[in-house]
PDB file of N, CA and C in Angstrom:
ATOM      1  N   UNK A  22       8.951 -27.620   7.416  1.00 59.00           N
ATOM      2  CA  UNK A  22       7.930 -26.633   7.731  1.00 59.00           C
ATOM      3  C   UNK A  22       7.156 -26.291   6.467  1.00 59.00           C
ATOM      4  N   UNK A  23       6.136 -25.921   6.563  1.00 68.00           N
ATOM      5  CA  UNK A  23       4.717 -25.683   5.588  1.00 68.00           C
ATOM      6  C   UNK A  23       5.342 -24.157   5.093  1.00 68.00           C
ATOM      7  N   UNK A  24       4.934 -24.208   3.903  1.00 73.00           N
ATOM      8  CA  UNK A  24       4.778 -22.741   3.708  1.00 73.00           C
ATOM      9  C   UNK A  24       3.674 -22.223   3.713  1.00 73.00           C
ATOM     10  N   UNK A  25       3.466 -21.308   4.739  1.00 72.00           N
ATOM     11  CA  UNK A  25       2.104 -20.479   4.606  1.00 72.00           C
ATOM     12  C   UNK A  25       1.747 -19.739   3.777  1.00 72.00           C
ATOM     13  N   UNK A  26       0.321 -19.984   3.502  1.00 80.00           N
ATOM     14  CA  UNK A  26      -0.684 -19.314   2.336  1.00 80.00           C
ATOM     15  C   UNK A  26      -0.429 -17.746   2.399  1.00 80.00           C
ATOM     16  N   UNK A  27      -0.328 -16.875   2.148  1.00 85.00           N
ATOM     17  CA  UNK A  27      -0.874 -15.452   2.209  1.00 85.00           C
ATOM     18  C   UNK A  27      -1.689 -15.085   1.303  1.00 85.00           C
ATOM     19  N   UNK A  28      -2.493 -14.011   2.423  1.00 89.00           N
ATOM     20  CA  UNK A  28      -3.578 -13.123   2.034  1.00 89.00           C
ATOM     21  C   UNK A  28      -3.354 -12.074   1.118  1.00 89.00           C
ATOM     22  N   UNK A  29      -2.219 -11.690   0.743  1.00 91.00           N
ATOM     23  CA  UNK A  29      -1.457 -11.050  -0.207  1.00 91.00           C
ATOM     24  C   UNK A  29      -0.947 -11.490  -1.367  1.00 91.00           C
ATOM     25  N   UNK A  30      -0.827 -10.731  -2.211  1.00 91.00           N
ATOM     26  CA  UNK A  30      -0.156 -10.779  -3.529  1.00 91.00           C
ATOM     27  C   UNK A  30       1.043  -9.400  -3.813  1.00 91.00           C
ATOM     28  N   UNK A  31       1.830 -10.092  -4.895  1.00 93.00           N
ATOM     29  CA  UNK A  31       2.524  -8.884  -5.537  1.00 93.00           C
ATOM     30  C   UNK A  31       1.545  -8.125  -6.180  1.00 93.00           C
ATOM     31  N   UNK A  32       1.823  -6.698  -6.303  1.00 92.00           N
ATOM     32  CA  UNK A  32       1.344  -5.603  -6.634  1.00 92.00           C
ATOM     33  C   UNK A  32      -0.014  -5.116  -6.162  1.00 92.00           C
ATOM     34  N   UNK A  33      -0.817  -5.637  -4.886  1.00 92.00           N
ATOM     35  CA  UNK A  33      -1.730  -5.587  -4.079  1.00 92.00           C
ATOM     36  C   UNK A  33      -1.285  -4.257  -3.349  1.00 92.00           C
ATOM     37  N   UNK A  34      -2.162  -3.119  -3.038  1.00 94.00           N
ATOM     38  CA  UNK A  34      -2.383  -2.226  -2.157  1.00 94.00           C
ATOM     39  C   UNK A  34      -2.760  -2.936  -0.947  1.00 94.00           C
ATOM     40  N   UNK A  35      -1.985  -2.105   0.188  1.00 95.00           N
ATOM     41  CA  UNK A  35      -2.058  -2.680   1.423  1.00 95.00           C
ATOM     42  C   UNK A  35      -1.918  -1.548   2.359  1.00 95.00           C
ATOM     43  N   UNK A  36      -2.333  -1.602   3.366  1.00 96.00           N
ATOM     44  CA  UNK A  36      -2.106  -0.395   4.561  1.00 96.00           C
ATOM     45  C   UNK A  36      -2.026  -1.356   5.826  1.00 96.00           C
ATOM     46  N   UNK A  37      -0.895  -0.693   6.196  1.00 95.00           N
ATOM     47  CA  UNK A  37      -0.023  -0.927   7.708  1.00 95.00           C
ATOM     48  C   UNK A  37      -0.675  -0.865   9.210  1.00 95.00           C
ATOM     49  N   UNK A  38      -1.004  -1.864   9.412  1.00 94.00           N
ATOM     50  CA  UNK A  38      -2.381  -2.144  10.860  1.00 94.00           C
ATOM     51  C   UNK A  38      -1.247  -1.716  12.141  1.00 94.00           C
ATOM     52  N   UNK A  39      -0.291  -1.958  12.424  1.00 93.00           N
ATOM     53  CA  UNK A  39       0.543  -1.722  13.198  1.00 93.00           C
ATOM     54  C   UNK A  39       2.053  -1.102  13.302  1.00 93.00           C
ATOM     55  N   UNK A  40       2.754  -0.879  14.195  1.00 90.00           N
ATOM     56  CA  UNK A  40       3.970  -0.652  14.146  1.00 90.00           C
ATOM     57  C   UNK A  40       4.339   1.387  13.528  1.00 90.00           C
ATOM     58  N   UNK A  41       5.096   0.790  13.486  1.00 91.00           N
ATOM     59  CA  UNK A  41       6.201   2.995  13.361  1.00 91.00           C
ATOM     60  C   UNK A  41       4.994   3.631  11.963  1.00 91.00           C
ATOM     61  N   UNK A  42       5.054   2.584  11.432  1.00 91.00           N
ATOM     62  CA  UNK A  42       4.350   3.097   9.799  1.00 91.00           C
ATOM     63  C   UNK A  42       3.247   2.883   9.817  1.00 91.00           C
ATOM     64  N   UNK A  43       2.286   2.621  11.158  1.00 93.00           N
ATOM     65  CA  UNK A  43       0.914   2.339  11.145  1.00 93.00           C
ATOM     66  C   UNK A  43      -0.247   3.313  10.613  1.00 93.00           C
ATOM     67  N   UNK A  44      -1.445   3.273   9.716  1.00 93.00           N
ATOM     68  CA  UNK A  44      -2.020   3.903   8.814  1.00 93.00           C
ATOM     69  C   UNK A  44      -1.538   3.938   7.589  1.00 93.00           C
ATOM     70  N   UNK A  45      -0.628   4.163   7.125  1.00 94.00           N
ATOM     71  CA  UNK A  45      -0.088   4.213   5.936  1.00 94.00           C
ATOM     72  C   UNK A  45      -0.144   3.006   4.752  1.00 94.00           C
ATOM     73  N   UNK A  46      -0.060   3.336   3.630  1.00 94.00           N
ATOM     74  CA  UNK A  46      -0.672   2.365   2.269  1.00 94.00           C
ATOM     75  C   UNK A  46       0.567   2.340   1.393  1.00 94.00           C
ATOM     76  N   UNK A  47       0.493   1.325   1.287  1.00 95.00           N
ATOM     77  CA  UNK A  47       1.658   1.197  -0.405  1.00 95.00           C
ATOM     78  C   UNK A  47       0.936  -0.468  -1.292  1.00 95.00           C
ATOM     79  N   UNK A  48       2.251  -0.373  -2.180  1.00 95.00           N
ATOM     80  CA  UNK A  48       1.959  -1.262  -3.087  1.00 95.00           C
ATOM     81  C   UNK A  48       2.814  -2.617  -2.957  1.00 95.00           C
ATOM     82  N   UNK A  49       3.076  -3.809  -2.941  1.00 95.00           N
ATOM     83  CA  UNK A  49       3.112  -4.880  -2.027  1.00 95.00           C
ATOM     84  C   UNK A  49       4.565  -5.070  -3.422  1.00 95.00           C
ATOM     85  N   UNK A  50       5.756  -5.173  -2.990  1.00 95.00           N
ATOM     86  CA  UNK A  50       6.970  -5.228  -4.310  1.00 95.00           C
ATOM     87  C   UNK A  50       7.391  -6.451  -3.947  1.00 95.00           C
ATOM     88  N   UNK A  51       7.407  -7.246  -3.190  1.00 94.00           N
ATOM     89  CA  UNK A  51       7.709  -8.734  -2.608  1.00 94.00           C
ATOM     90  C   UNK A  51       7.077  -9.287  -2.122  1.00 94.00           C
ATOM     91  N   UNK A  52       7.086 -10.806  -1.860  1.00 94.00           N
ATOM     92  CA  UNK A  52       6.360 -11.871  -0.946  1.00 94.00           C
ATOM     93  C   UNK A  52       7.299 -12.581  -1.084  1.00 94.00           C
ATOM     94  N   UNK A  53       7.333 -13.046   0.290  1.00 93.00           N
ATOM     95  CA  UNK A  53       8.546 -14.312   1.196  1.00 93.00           C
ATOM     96  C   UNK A  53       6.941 -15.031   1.428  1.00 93.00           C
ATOM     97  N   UNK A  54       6.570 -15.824   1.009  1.00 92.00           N
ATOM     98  CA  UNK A  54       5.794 -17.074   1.862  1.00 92.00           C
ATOM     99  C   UNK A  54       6.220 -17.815   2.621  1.00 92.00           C
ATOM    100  N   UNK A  55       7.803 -18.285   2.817  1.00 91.00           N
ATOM    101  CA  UNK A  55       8.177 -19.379   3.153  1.00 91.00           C
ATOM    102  C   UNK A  55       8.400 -18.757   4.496  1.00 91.00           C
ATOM    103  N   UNK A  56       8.590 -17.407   4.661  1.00 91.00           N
ATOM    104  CA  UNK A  56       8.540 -16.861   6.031  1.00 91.00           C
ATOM    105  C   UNK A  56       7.576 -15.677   6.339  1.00 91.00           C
ATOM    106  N   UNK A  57       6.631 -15.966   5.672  1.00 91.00           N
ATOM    107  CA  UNK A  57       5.610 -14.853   6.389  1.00 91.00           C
ATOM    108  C   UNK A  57       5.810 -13.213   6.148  1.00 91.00           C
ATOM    109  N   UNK A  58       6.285 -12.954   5.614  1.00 94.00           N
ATOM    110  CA  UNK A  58       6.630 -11.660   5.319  1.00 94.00           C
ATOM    111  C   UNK A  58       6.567 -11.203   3.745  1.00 94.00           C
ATOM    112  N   UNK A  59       6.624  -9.928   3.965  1.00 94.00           N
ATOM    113  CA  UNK A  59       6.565  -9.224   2.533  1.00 94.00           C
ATOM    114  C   UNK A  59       7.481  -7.864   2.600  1.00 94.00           C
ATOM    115  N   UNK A  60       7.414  -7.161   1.205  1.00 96.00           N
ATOM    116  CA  UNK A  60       7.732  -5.778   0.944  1.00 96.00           C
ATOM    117  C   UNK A  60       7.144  -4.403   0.709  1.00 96.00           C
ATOM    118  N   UNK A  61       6.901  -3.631   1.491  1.00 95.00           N
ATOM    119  CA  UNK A  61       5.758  -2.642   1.085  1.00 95.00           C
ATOM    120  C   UNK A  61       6.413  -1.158   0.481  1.00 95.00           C
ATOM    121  N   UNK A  62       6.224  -0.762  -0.697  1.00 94.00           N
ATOM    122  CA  UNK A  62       6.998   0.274  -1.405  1.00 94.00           C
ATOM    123  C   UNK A  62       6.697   1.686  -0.470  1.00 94.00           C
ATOM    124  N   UNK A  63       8.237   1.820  -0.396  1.00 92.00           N
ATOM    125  CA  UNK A  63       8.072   3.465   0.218  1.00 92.00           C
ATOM    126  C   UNK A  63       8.153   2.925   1.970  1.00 92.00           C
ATOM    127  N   UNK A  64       7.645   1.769   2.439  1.00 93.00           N
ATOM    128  CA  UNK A  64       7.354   1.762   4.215  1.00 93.00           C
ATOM    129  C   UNK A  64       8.515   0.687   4.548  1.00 93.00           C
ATOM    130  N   UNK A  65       8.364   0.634   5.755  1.00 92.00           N
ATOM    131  CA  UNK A  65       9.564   0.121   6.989  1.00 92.00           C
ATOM    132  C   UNK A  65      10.875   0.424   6.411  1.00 92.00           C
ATOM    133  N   UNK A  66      11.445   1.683   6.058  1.00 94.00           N
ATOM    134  CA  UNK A  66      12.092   2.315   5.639  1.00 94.00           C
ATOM    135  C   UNK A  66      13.441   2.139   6.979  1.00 94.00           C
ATOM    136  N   UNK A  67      14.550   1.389   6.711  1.00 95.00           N
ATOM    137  CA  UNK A  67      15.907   0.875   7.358  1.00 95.00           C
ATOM    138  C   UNK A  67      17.050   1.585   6.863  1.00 95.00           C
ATOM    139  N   UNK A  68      17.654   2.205   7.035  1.00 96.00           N
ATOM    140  CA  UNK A  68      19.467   2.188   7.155  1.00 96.00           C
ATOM    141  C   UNK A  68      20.102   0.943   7.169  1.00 96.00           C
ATOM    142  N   UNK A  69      21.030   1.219   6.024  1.00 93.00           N
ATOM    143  CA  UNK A  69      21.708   0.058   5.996  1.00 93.00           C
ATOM    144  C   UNK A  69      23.498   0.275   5.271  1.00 93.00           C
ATOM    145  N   UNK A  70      24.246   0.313   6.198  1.00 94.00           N
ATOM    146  CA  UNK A  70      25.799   0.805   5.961  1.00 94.00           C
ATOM    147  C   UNK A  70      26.400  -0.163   5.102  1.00 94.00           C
ATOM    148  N   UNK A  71      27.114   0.448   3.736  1.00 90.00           N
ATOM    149  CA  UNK A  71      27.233  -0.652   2.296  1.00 90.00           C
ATOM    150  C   UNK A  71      28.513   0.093   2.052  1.00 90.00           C
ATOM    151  N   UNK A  72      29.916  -0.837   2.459  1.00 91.00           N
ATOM    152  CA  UNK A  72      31.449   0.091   1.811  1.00 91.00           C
ATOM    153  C   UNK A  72      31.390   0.107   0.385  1.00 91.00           C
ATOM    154  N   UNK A  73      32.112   0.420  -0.215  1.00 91.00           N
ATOM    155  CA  UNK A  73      32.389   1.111  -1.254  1.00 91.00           C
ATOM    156  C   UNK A  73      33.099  -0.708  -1.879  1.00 91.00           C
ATOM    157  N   UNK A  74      32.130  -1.224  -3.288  1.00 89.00           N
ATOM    158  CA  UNK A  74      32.927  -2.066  -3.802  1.00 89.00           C
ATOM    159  C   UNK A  74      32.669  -1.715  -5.534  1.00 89.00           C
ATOM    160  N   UNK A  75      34.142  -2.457  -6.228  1.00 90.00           N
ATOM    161  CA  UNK A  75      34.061  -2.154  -7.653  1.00 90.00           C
ATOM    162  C   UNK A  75      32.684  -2.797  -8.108  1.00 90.00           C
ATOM    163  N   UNK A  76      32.297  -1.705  -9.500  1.00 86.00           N
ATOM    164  CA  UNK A  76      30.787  -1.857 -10.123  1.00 86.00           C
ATOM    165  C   UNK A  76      29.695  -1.522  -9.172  1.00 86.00           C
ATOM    166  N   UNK A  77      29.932  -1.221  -7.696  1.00 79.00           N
ATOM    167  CA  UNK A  77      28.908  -1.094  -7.054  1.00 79.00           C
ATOM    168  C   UNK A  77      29.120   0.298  -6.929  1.00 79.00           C
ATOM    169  N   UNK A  78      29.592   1.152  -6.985  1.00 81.00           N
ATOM    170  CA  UNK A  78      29.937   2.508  -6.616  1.00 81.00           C
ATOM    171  C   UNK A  78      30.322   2.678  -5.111  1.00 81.00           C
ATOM    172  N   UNK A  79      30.181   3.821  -4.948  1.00 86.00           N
ATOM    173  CA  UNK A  79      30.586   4.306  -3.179  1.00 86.00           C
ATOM    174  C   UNK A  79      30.061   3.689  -2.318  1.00 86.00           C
ATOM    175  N   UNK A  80      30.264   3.775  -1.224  1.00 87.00           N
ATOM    176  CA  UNK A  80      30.356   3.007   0.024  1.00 87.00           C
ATOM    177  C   UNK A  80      29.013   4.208   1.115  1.00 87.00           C
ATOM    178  N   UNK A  81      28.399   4.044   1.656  1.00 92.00           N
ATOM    179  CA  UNK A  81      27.718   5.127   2.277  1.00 92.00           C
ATOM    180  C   UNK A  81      26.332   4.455   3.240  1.00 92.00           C
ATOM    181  N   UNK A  82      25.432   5.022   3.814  1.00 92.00           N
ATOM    182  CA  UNK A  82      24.595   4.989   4.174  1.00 92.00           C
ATOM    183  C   UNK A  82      23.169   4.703   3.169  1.00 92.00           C
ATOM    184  N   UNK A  83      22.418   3.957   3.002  1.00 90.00           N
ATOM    185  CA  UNK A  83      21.654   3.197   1.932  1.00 90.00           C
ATOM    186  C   UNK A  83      20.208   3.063   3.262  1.00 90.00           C
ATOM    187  N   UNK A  84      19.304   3.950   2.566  1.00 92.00           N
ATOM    188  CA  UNK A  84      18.001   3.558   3.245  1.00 92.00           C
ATOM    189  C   UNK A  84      16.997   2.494   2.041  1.00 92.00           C
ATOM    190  N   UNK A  85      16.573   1.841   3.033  1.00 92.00           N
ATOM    191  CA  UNK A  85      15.636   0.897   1.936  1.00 92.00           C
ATOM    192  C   UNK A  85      14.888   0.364   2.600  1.00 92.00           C
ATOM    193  N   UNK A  86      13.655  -0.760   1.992  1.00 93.00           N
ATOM    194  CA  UNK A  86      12.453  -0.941   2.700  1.00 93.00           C
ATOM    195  C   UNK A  86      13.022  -2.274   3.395  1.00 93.00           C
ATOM    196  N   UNK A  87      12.666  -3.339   4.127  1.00 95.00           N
ATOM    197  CA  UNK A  87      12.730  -3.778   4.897  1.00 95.00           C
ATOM    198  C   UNK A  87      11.499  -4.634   4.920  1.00 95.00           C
ATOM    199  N   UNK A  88      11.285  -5.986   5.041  1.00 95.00           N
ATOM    200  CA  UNK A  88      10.340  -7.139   5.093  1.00 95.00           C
ATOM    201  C   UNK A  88       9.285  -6.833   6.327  1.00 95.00           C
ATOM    202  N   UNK A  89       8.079  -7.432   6.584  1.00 95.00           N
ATOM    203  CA  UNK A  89       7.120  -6.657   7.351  1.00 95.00           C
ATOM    204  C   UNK A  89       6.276  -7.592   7.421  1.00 95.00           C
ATOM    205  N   UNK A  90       5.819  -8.132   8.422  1.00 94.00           N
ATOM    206  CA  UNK A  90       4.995  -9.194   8.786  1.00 94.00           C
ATOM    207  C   UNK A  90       3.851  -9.697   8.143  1.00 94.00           C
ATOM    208  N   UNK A  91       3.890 -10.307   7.346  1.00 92.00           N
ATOM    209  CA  UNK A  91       2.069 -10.767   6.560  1.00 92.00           C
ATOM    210  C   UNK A  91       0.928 -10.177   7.425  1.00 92.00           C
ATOM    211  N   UNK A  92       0.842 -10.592   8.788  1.00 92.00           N
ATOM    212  CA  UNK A  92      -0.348 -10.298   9.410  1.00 92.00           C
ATOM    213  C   UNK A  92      -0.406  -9.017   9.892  1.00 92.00           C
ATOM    214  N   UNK A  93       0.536  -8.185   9.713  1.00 94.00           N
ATOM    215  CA  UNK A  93       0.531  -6.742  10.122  1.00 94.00           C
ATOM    216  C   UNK A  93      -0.177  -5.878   9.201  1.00 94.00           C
ATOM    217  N   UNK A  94      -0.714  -6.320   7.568  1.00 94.00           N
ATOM    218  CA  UNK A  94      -1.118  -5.452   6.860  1.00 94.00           C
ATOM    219  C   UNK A  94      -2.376  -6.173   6.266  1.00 94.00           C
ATOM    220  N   UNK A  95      -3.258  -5.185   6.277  1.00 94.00           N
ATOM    221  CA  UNK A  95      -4.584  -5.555   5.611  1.00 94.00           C
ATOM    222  C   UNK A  95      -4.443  -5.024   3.889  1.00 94.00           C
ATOM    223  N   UNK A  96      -5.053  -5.935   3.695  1.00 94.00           N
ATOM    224  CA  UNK A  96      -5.445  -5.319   1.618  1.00 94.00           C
ATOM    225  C   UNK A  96      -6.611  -4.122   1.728  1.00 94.00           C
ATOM    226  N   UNK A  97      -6.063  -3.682   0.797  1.00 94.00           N
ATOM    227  CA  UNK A  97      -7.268  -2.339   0.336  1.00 94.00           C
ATOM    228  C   UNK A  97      -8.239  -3.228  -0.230  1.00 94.00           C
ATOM    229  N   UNK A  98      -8.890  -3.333  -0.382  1.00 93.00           N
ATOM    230  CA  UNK A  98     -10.322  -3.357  -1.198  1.00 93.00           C
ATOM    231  C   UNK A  98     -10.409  -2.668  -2.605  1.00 93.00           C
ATOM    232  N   UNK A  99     -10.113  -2.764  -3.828  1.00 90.00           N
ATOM    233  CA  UNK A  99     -10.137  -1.940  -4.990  1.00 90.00           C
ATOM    234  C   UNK A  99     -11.301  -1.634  -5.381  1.00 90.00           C
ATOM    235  N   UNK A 100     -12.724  -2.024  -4.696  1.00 90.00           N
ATOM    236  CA  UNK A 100     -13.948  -1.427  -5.317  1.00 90.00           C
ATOM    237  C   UNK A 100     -14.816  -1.019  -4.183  1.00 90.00           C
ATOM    238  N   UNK A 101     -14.265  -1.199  -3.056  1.00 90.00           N
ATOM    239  CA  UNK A 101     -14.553   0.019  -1.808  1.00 90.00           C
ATOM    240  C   UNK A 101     -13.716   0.628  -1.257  1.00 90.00           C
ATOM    241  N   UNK A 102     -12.371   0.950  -1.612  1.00 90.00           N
ATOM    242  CA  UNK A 102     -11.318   1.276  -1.101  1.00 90.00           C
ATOM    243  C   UNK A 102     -11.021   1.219   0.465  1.00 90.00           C
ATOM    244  N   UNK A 103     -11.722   0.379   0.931  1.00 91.00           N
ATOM    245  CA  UNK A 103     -11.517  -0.223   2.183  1.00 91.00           C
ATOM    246  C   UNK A 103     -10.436  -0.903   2.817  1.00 91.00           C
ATOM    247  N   UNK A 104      -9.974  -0.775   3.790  1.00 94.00           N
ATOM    248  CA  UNK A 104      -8.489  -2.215   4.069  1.00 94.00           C
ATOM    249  C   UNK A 104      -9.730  -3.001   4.615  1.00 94.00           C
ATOM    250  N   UNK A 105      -9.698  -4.633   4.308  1.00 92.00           N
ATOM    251  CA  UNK A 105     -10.612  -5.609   4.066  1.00 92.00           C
ATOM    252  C   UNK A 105      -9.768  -6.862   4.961  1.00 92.00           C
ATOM    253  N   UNK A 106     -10.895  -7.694   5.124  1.00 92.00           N
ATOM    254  CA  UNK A 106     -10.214  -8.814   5.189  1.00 92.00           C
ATOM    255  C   UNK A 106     -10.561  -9.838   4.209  1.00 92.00           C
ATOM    256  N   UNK A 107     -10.358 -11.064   3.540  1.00 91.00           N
ATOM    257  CA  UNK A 107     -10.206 -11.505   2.071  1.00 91.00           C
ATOM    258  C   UNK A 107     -10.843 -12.725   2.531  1.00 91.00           C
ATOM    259  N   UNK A 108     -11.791 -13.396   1.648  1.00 91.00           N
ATOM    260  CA  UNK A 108     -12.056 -15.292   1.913  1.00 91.00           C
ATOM    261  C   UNK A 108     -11.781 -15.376   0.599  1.00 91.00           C
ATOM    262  N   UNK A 109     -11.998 -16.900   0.589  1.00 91.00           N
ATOM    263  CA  UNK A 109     -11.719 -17.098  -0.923  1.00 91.00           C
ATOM    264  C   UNK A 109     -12.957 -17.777  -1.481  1.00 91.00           C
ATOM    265  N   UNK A 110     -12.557 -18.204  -2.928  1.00 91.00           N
ATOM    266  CA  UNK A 110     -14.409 -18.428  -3.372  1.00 91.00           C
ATOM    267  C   UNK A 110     -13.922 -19.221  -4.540  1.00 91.00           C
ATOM    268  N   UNK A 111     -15.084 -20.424  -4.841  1.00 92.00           N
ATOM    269  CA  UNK A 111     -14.515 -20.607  -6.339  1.00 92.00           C
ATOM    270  C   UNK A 111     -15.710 -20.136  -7.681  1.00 92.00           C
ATOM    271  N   UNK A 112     -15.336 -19.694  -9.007  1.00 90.00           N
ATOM    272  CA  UNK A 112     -16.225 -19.344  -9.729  1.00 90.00           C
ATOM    273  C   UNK A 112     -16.978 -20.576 -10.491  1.00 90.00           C
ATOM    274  N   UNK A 113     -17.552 -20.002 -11.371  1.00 90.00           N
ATOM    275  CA  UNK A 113     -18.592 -21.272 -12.364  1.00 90.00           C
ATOM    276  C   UNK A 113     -17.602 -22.117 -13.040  1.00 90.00           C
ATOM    277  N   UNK A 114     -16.145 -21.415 -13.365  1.00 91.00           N
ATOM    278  CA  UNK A 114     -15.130 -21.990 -14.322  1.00 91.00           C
ATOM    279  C   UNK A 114     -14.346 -23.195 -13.536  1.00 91.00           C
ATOM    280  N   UNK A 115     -14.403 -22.904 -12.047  1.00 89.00           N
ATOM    281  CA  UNK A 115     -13.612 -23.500 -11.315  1.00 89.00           C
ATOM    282  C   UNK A 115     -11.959 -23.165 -10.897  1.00 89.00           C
ATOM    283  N   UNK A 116     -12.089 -22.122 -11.466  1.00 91.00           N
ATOM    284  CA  UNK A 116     -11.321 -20.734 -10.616  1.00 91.00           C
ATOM    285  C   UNK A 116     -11.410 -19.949  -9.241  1.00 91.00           C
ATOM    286  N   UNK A 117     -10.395 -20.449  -8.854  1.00 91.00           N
ATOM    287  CA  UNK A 117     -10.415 -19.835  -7.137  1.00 91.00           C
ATOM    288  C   UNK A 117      -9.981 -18.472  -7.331  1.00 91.00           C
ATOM    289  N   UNK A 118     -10.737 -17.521  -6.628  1.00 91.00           N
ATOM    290  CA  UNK A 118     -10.310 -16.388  -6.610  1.00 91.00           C
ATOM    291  C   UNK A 118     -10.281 -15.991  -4.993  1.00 91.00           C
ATOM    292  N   UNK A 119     -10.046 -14.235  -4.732  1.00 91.00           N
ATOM    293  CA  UNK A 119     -10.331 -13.733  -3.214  1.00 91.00           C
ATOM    294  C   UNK A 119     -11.651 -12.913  -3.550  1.00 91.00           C
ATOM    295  N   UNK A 120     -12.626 -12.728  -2.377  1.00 93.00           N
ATOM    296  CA  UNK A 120     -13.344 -11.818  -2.608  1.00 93.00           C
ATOM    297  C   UNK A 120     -13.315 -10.707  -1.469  1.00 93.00           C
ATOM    298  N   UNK A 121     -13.960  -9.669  -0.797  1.00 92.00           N
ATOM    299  CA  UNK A 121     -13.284  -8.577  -0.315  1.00 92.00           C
ATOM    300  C   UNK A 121     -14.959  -8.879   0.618  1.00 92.00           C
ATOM    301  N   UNK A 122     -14.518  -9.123   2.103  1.00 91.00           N
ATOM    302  CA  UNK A 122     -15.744  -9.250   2.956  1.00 91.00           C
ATOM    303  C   UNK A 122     -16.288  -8.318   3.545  1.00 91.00           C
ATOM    304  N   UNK A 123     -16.168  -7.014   2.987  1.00 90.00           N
ATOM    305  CA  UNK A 123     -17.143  -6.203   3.433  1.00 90.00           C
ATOM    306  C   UNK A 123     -17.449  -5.882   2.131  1.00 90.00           C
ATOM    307  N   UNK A 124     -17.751  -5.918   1.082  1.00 91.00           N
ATOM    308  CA  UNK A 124     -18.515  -5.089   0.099  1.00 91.00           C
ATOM    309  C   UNK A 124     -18.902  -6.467  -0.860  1.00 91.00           C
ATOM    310  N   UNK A 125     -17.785  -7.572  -0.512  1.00 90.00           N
ATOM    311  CA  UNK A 125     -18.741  -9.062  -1.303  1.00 90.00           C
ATOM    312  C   UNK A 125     -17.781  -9.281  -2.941  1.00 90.00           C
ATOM    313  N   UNK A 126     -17.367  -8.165  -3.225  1.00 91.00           N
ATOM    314  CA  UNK A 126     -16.494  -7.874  -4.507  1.00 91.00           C
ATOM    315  C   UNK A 126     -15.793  -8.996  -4.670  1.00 91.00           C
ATOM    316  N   UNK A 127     -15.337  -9.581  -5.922  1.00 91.00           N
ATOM    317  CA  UNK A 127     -14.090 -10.191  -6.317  1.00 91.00           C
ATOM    318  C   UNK A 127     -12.307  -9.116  -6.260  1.00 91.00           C
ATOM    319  N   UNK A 128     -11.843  -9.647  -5.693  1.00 88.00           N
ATOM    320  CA  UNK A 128     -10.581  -8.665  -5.117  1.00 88.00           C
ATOM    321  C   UNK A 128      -9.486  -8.452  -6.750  1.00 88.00           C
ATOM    322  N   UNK A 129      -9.389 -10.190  -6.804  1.00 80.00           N
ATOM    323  CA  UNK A 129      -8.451 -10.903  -8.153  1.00 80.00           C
ATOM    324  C   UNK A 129      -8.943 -10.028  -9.518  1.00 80.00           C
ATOM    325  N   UNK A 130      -8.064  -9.737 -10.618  1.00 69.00           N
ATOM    326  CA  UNK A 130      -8.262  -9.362 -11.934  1.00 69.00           C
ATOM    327  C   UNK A 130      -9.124 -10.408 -12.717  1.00 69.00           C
TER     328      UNK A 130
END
């Protein structure tokens, strides 16, 4: 199987198009390409029951974020603060970058 491209990057602002956490924005702390998914800081917030092992400390109830569908989240836009949808483009150097299709912007640093 292919690994699919994403429209995302690490440390990309993103807001949540669907699901429990829908509206909401964070900052992108993972990418799985090989399965379509990512990590969004602070959202899809899970329970997860962890016993008690040596060096790990106590055993207890552990909330944490939880992987979240690539196509469920749009990118912000950093120079319209928009959630966008992204094409890509190449420059004069021959550098591919994203650009942000409603305001035309380069998305990439």
């Amino acid at each position: 199987m292919a690994i699919a491209k994403m429209h995302v990057k690490k440390n990309d602002m993103v807001v949540i198009t669907t699901g429990k956490d829908s509206g909401k924005s964070g900052k992108v702390q993972q990418v799985f390409p090989e399965k379509g998914r990512l990590i969004v800081e602070g959202l899809n917030m899970v329970k997860r029951h962890s016993r008690p092992r040596p060096g790990q400390g106590e055993g207890g109830i552990v909330e944490k974020e939880a992987a979240i569908q690539a196509a469920n989240v749009m990118l912000v836009c950093p120079a319209c603060t928009k959630p966008t949808r992204t094409g890509k483009r190449f420059l004069d150097d021959g550098s591919k970058v994203r650009f942000c299709k409603k305001c035309n912007e380069i998305v990439d640093k």
